[in-house]
PDB file of C-alpha atoms in Angstrom:
ATOM      1  CA  MET A 564      81.932 121.086 108.556  1.00 80.00           C
ATOM      2  CA  PRO A 565      78.275 122.243 108.592  1.00 87.00           C
ATOM      3  CA  LYS A 566      76.319 121.587 111.790  1.00 93.00           C
ATOM      4  CA  ALA A 567      72.765 120.290 111.435  1.00 95.00           C
ATOM      5  CA  GLN A 568      70.081 121.760 113.683  1.00 96.00           C
ATOM      6  CA  ILE A 569      66.302 121.718 113.912  1.00 96.00           C
ATOM      7  CA  ILE A 570      65.016 125.224 113.188  1.00 97.00           C
ATOM      8  CA  GLY A 571      61.276 124.607 112.902  1.00 97.00           C
ATOM      9  CA  THR A 572      58.583 122.046 113.551  1.00 98.00           C
ATOM     10  CA  GLY A 573      55.013 121.476 112.431  1.00 97.00           C
ATOM     11  CA  GLY A 574      52.229 118.990 112.871  1.00 97.00           C
ATOM     12  CA  TYR A 575      48.736 118.162 111.715  1.00 98.00           C
ATOM     13  CA  GLN A 576      45.890 115.984 112.989  1.00 97.00           C
ATOM     14  CA  PRO A 577      42.842 115.529 110.761  1.00 97.00           C
ATOM     15  CA  GLY A 578      39.251 116.186 111.743  1.00 91.00           C
ATOM     16  CA  GLU A 579      37.754 116.242 115.192  1.00 93.00           C
ATOM     17  CA  PRO A 580      39.113 114.065 117.993  1.00 96.00           C
ATOM     18  CA  ILE A 581      37.487 110.643 118.280  1.00 96.00           C
ATOM     19  CA  SER A 582      36.860 109.615 121.858  1.00 95.00           C
ATOM     20  CA  THR A 583      37.289 106.184 123.378  1.00 94.00           C
ATOM     21  CA  GLU A 584      33.518 106.176 123.951  1.00 95.00           C
ATOM     22  CA  THR A 585      32.954 106.605 120.198  1.00 95.00           C
ATOM     23  CA  ILE A 586      35.305 103.701 119.467  1.00 95.00           C
ATOM     24  CA  ALA A 587      33.380 101.544 121.946  1.00 95.00           C
ATOM     25  CA  LYS A 588      30.139 102.284 120.058  1.00 94.00           C
ATOM     26  CA  LEU A 589      31.771 101.350 116.740  1.00 94.00           C
ATOM     27  CA  VAL A 590      33.561  98.132 117.720  1.00 94.00           C
ATOM     28  CA  GLY A 591      32.457  97.234 121.236  1.00 95.00           C
ATOM     29  CA  PRO A 592      34.136  97.822 124.583  1.00 94.00           C
ATOM     30  CA  LEU A 593      37.482  96.655 125.912  1.00 93.00           C
ATOM     31  CA  PRO A 594      37.903  95.354 129.447  1.00 92.00           C
ATOM     32  CA  ASP A 595      38.514  98.205 131.923  1.00 90.00           C
ATOM     33  CA  ASP A 596      42.013  97.007 132.849  1.00 90.00           C
ATOM     34  CA  VAL A 597      43.039  96.988 129.175  1.00 91.00           C
ATOM     35  CA  LEU A 598      41.620 100.483 128.629  1.00 89.00           C
ATOM     36  CA  GLU A 599      43.462 101.726 131.691  1.00 88.00           C
ATOM     37  CA  GLY A 600      46.710 100.251 130.375  1.00 90.00           C
ATOM     38  CA  LEU A 601      46.267 101.966 127.001  1.00 88.00           C
ATOM     39  CA  SER A 602      45.748 105.414 128.552  1.00 87.00           C
ATOM     40  CA  ILE A 603      44.450 106.832 125.255  1.00 91.00           C
ATOM     41  CA  ASP A 604      41.414 109.080 125.544  1.00 92.00           C
ATOM     42  CA  GLN A 605      41.189 110.318 121.971  1.00 94.00           C
ATOM     43  CA  ARG A 606      42.720 109.904 118.528  1.00 96.00           C
ATOM     44  CA  TYR A 607      42.286 111.507 115.093  1.00 97.00           C
ATOM     45  CA  TRP A 608      41.239 109.777 111.898  1.00 97.00           C
ATOM     46  CA  MET A 609      41.334 111.026 108.316  1.00 97.00           C
ATOM     47  CA  ILE A 610      38.196 109.007 107.544  1.00 96.00           C
ATOM     48  CA  ASP A 611      34.655 109.592 108.668  1.00 95.00           C
ATOM     49  CA  PRO A 612      34.151 106.958 111.400  1.00 93.00           C
ATOM     50  CA  GLU A 613      30.511 106.400 110.392  1.00 91.00           C
ATOM     51  CA  THR A 614      30.991 105.940 106.631  1.00 94.00           C
ATOM     52  CA  GLY A 615      34.707 105.322 106.044  1.00 94.00           C
ATOM     53  CA  GLU A 616      34.787 108.242 103.581  1.00 96.00           C
ATOM     54  CA  HIS A 617      38.275 109.669 103.164  1.00 96.00           C
ATOM     55  CA  LEU A 618      38.323 113.280 104.373  1.00 96.00           C
ATOM     56  CA  ASP A 619      42.073 113.692 103.809  1.00 97.00           C
ATOM     57  CA  SER A 620      45.078 111.668 102.661  1.00 97.00           C
ATOM     58  CA  ASN A 621      48.506 110.852 104.014  1.00 98.00           C
ATOM     59  CA  SER A 622      50.096 113.224 101.495  1.00 98.00           C
ATOM     60  CA  GLY A 623      47.533 115.922 102.313  1.00 98.00           C
ATOM     61  CA  MET A 624      48.295 115.677 106.028  1.00 98.00           C
ATOM     62  CA  ALA A 625      52.045 115.638 105.361  1.00 98.00           C
ATOM     63  CA  PHE A 626      51.737 118.727 103.141  1.00 98.00           C
ATOM     64  CA  LYS A 627      49.847 120.635 105.849  1.00 98.00           C
ATOM     65  CA  ALA A 628      52.458 119.697 108.471  1.00 98.00           C
ATOM     66  CA  ALA A 629      55.313 120.570 106.076  1.00 98.00           C
ATOM     67  CA  THR A 630      53.809 124.002 105.434  1.00 98.00           C
ATOM     68  CA  SER A 631      53.506 124.530 109.187  1.00 98.00           C
ATOM     69  CA  ALA A 632      57.127 123.469 109.742  1.00 98.00           C
ATOM     70  CA  LEU A 633      58.399 125.770 106.983  1.00 98.00           C
ATOM     71  CA  ASP A 634      56.427 128.678 108.471  1.00 98.00           C
ATOM     72  CA  SER A 635      57.844 127.863 111.913  1.00 98.00           C
ATOM     73  CA  ALA A 636      61.374 127.918 110.479  1.00 98.00           C
ATOM     74  CA  GLY A 637      60.811 131.073 108.451  1.00 98.00           C
ATOM     75  CA  LEU A 638      61.681 129.240 105.228  1.00 98.00           C
ATOM     76  CA  GLU A 639      60.200 129.151 101.755  1.00 97.00           C
ATOM     77  CA  ALA A 640      59.600 125.732 100.220  1.00 98.00           C
ATOM     78  CA  ASP A 641      62.150 126.353  97.457  1.00 96.00           C
ATOM     79  CA  GLN A 642      64.896 126.536 100.088  1.00 97.00           C
ATOM     80  CA  VAL A 643      64.462 122.806 100.806  1.00 98.00           C
ATOM     81  CA  ASP A 644      66.938 120.628  98.900  1.00 97.00           C
ATOM     82  CA  LEU A 645      66.212 117.339 100.713  1.00 98.00           C
ATOM     83  CA  MET A 646      62.874 115.916 101.794  1.00 98.00           C
ATOM     84  CA  ILE A 647      62.553 112.658 103.712  1.00 98.00           C
ATOM     85  CA  LEU A 648      59.142 111.211 104.551  1.00 98.00           C
ATOM     86  CA  ALA A 649      58.648 108.207 106.816  1.00 98.00           C
ATOM     87  CA  THR A 650      55.372 106.296 106.735  1.00 97.00           C
ATOM     88  CA  GLY A 651      54.062 102.784 107.018  1.00 95.00           C
ATOM     89  CA  THR A 652      50.783 103.818 105.367  1.00 96.00           C
ATOM     90  CA  PRO A 653      51.496 105.502 101.997  1.00 96.00           C
ATOM     91  CA  ASP A 654      48.756 106.864  99.749  1.00 96.00           C
ATOM     92  CA  TYR A 655      49.834 104.444  97.004  1.00 95.00           C
ATOM     93  CA  THR A 656      52.570 101.911  96.408  1.00 92.00           C
ATOM     94  CA  LEU A 657      53.802 104.215  93.615  1.00 94.00           C
ATOM     95  CA  PRO A 658      54.378 107.105  93.369  1.00 96.00           C
ATOM     96  CA  PRO A 659      55.907 107.539  96.799  1.00 97.00           C
ATOM     97  CA  THR A 660      53.997 109.836  99.148  1.00 98.00           C
ATOM     98  CA  VAL A 661      57.114 112.010  99.502  1.00 98.00           C
ATOM     99  CA  ASN A 662      56.897 112.852  95.792  1.00 98.00           C
ATOM    100  CA  LEU A 663      53.229 113.800  96.103  1.00 98.00           C
ATOM    101  CA  VAL A 664      54.192 116.227  98.890  1.00 98.00           C
ATOM    102  CA  GLN A 665      57.116 117.478  96.789  1.00 98.00           C
ATOM    103  CA  GLU A 666      54.687 118.313  93.996  1.00 98.00           C
ATOM    104  CA  MET A 667      52.229 120.002  96.390  1.00 98.00           C
ATOM    105  CA  LEU A 668      55.064 122.192  97.688  1.00 98.00           C
ATOM    106  CA  GLY A 669      56.079 123.059  94.113  1.00 97.00           C
ATOM    107  CA  LEU A 670      59.620 121.736  94.548  1.00 96.00           C
ATOM    108  CA  GLU A 671      61.260 120.984  91.217  1.00 92.00           C
ATOM    109  CA  LYS A 672      64.836 120.500  92.450  1.00 93.00           C
ATOM    110  CA  CYS A 673      64.811 118.526  95.651  1.00 96.00           C
ATOM    111  CA  ALA A 674      66.239 115.129  96.563  1.00 98.00           C
ATOM    112  CA  THR A 675      63.577 112.865  98.083  1.00 98.00           C
ATOM    113  CA  LEU A 676      63.575 109.679 100.097  1.00 98.00           C
ATOM    114  CA  GLU A 677      60.658 107.716 101.508  1.00 98.00           C
ATOM    115  CA  ILE A 678      61.288 105.409 104.442  1.00 97.00           C
ATOM    116  CA  ARG A 679      58.597 102.729 104.736  1.00 95.00           C
ATOM    117  CA  SER A 680      58.749 102.476 108.482  1.00 88.00           C
ATOM    118  CA  ALA A 681      56.201 103.648 111.001  1.00 77.00           C
ATOM    119  CA  GLY A 682      57.470 104.095 114.554  1.00 85.00           C
ATOM    120  CA  ALA A 683      61.218 104.459 114.039  1.00 93.00           C
ATOM    121  CA  GLY A 684      61.004 106.034 110.574  1.00 95.00           C
ATOM    122  CA  PRO A 685      60.976 109.716 111.598  1.00 96.00           C
ATOM    123  CA  ALA A 686      64.031 109.241 113.839  1.00 97.00           C
ATOM    124  CA  GLN A 687      65.815 107.411 111.028  1.00 97.00           C
ATOM    125  CA  GLY A 688      64.897 110.244 108.649  1.00 98.00           C
ATOM    126  CA  LEU A 689      66.267 112.858 111.048  1.00 98.00           C
ATOM    127  CA  ASP A 690      69.517 110.938 111.360  1.00 98.00           C
ATOM    128  CA  LEU A 691      69.918 110.639 107.577  1.00 98.00           C
ATOM    129  CA  ALA A 692      69.176 114.350 107.114  1.00 98.00           C
ATOM    130  CA  ARG A 693      71.700 115.235 109.840  1.00 98.00           C
ATOM    131  CA  MET A 694      74.347 113.053 108.250  1.00 97.00           C
ATOM    132  CA  TRP A 695      73.839 114.435 104.726  1.00 98.00           C
ATOM    133  CA  ILE A 696      73.799 118.052 105.935  1.00 98.00           C
ATOM    134  CA  GLU A 697      76.951 117.543 107.991  1.00 97.00           C
ATOM    135  CA  GLN A 698      78.640 115.869 105.001  1.00 97.00           C
ATOM    136  CA  GLY A 699      77.782 118.918 102.883  1.00 96.00           C
ATOM    137  CA  ARG A 700      75.500 116.987 100.502  1.00 96.00           C
ATOM    138  CA  ASN A 701      72.446 119.086 101.392  1.00 97.00           C
ATOM    139  CA  GLN A 702      71.769 122.410 103.091  1.00 97.00           C
ATOM    140  CA  THR A 703      68.121 122.343 104.140  1.00 98.00           C
ATOM    141  CA  ALA A 704      66.126 119.206 104.877  1.00 98.00           C
ATOM    142  CA  LEU A 705      62.448 118.707 105.568  1.00 98.00           C
ATOM    143  CA  VAL A 706      61.781 115.481 107.508  1.00 98.00           C
ATOM    144  CA  ILE A 707      58.195 114.268 107.844  1.00 98.00           C
ATOM    145  CA  GLY A 708      56.719 111.350 109.782  1.00 97.00           C
ATOM    146  CA  SER A 709      53.116 110.760 108.703  1.00 97.00           C
ATOM    147  CA  GLU A 710      50.639 107.959 109.334  1.00 97.00           C
ATOM    148  CA  ALA A 711      47.166 107.295 107.941  1.00 96.00           C
ATOM    149  CA  ILE A 712      46.117 104.048 109.628  1.00 95.00           C
ATOM    150  CA  SER A 713      42.343 104.650 109.764  1.00 96.00           C
ATOM    151  CA  PRO A 714      41.654 103.493 106.172  1.00 96.00           C
ATOM    152  CA  ALA A 715      43.194 100.126 107.057  1.00 94.00           C
ATOM    153  CA  LEU A 716      41.096  99.927 110.241  1.00 94.00           C
ATOM    154  CA  ALA A 717      37.744 100.774 108.629  1.00 94.00           C
ATOM    155  CA  PRO A 718      37.063  97.284 107.196  1.00 94.00           C
ATOM    156  CA  VAL A 719      37.194  95.864 110.736  1.00 93.00           C
ATOM    157  CA  PHE A 720      34.081  97.744 111.842  1.00 93.00           C
ATOM    158  CA  LEU A 721      32.180  99.154 108.864  1.00 94.00           C
ATOM    159  CA  GLU A 722      28.997  97.166 108.248  1.00 90.00           C
ATOM    160  CA  THR A 723      29.801  94.840 111.164  1.00 93.00           C
ATOM    161  CA  GLU A 724      27.879  94.692 114.419  1.00 94.00           C
ATOM    162  CA  PRO A 725      30.166  95.585 117.361  1.00 94.00           C
ATOM    163  CA  GLU A 726      29.389  92.332 119.206  1.00 93.00           C
ATOM    164  CA  LYS A 727      30.698  90.340 116.213  1.00 94.00           C
ATOM    165  CA  ILE A 728      34.133  92.002 116.262  1.00 95.00           C
ATOM    166  CA  ARG A 729      36.779  89.892 117.986  1.00 94.00           C
ATOM    167  CA  MET A 730      38.601  91.424 120.940  1.00 91.00           C
ATOM    168  CA  ARG A 731      42.006  91.240 119.205  1.00 91.00           C
ATOM    169  CA  ASP A 732      40.548  93.111 116.205  1.00 94.00           C
ATOM    170  CA  ARG A 733      39.204  95.884 118.471  1.00 94.00           C
ATOM    171  CA  MET A 734      42.580  96.750 120.005  1.00 93.00           C
ATOM    172  CA  PRO A 735      44.151  98.595 117.026  1.00 93.00           C
ATOM    173  CA  LEU A 736      41.097 100.862 116.719  1.00 94.00           C
ATOM    174  CA  TYR A 737      41.564 101.955 120.316  1.00 95.00           C
ATOM    175  CA  MET A 738      45.326 102.390 119.922  1.00 93.00           C
ATOM    176  CA  PHE A 739      46.033 104.049 116.579  1.00 94.00           C
ATOM    177  CA  GLY A 740      45.198 107.300 114.869  1.00 95.00           C
ATOM    178  CA  ASP A 741      46.282 109.432 111.939  1.00 97.00           C
ATOM    179  CA  GLY A 742      48.501 112.472 111.865  1.00 96.00           C
ATOM    180  CA  VAL A 743      51.869 114.033 111.333  1.00 95.00           C
TER     181      VAL A 743
END
């Protein structure tokens, strides 16, 4: 029976880091004890925090991380016969983000699966890839966990004065970022 193993990894964070101080200017401050509990000093967004302009996409970030992972593993894209992408923030409802990445990688013969789950999705994807490799269904899997939450956060603060943003609406902007 084949044994599954991780032979390479890759990641990608878009743009420049956005500090907690920058978030405070955009949406207003959080109480010090809440900030201390979060322990997040910076995050990355694929949008411009001033304008909301998209500077990247979920599929674009996933492609960059996939390329990095393939380089790390010493593999060519055409060696991948299974690609699993987990995200709670796809580019579109259809087509799935995994198929956009498949196209960017130039993969014509590759099974794909998109798991619409944020936090646990990448672990679920790894487990499915392990199972299918060990069952002999696939030989080489590429598993990607990618999130692009900033476009969903932008409407909270764009064109709104920070003092008018409710405390509970500020929290996600301090907590979440984009990346793979």
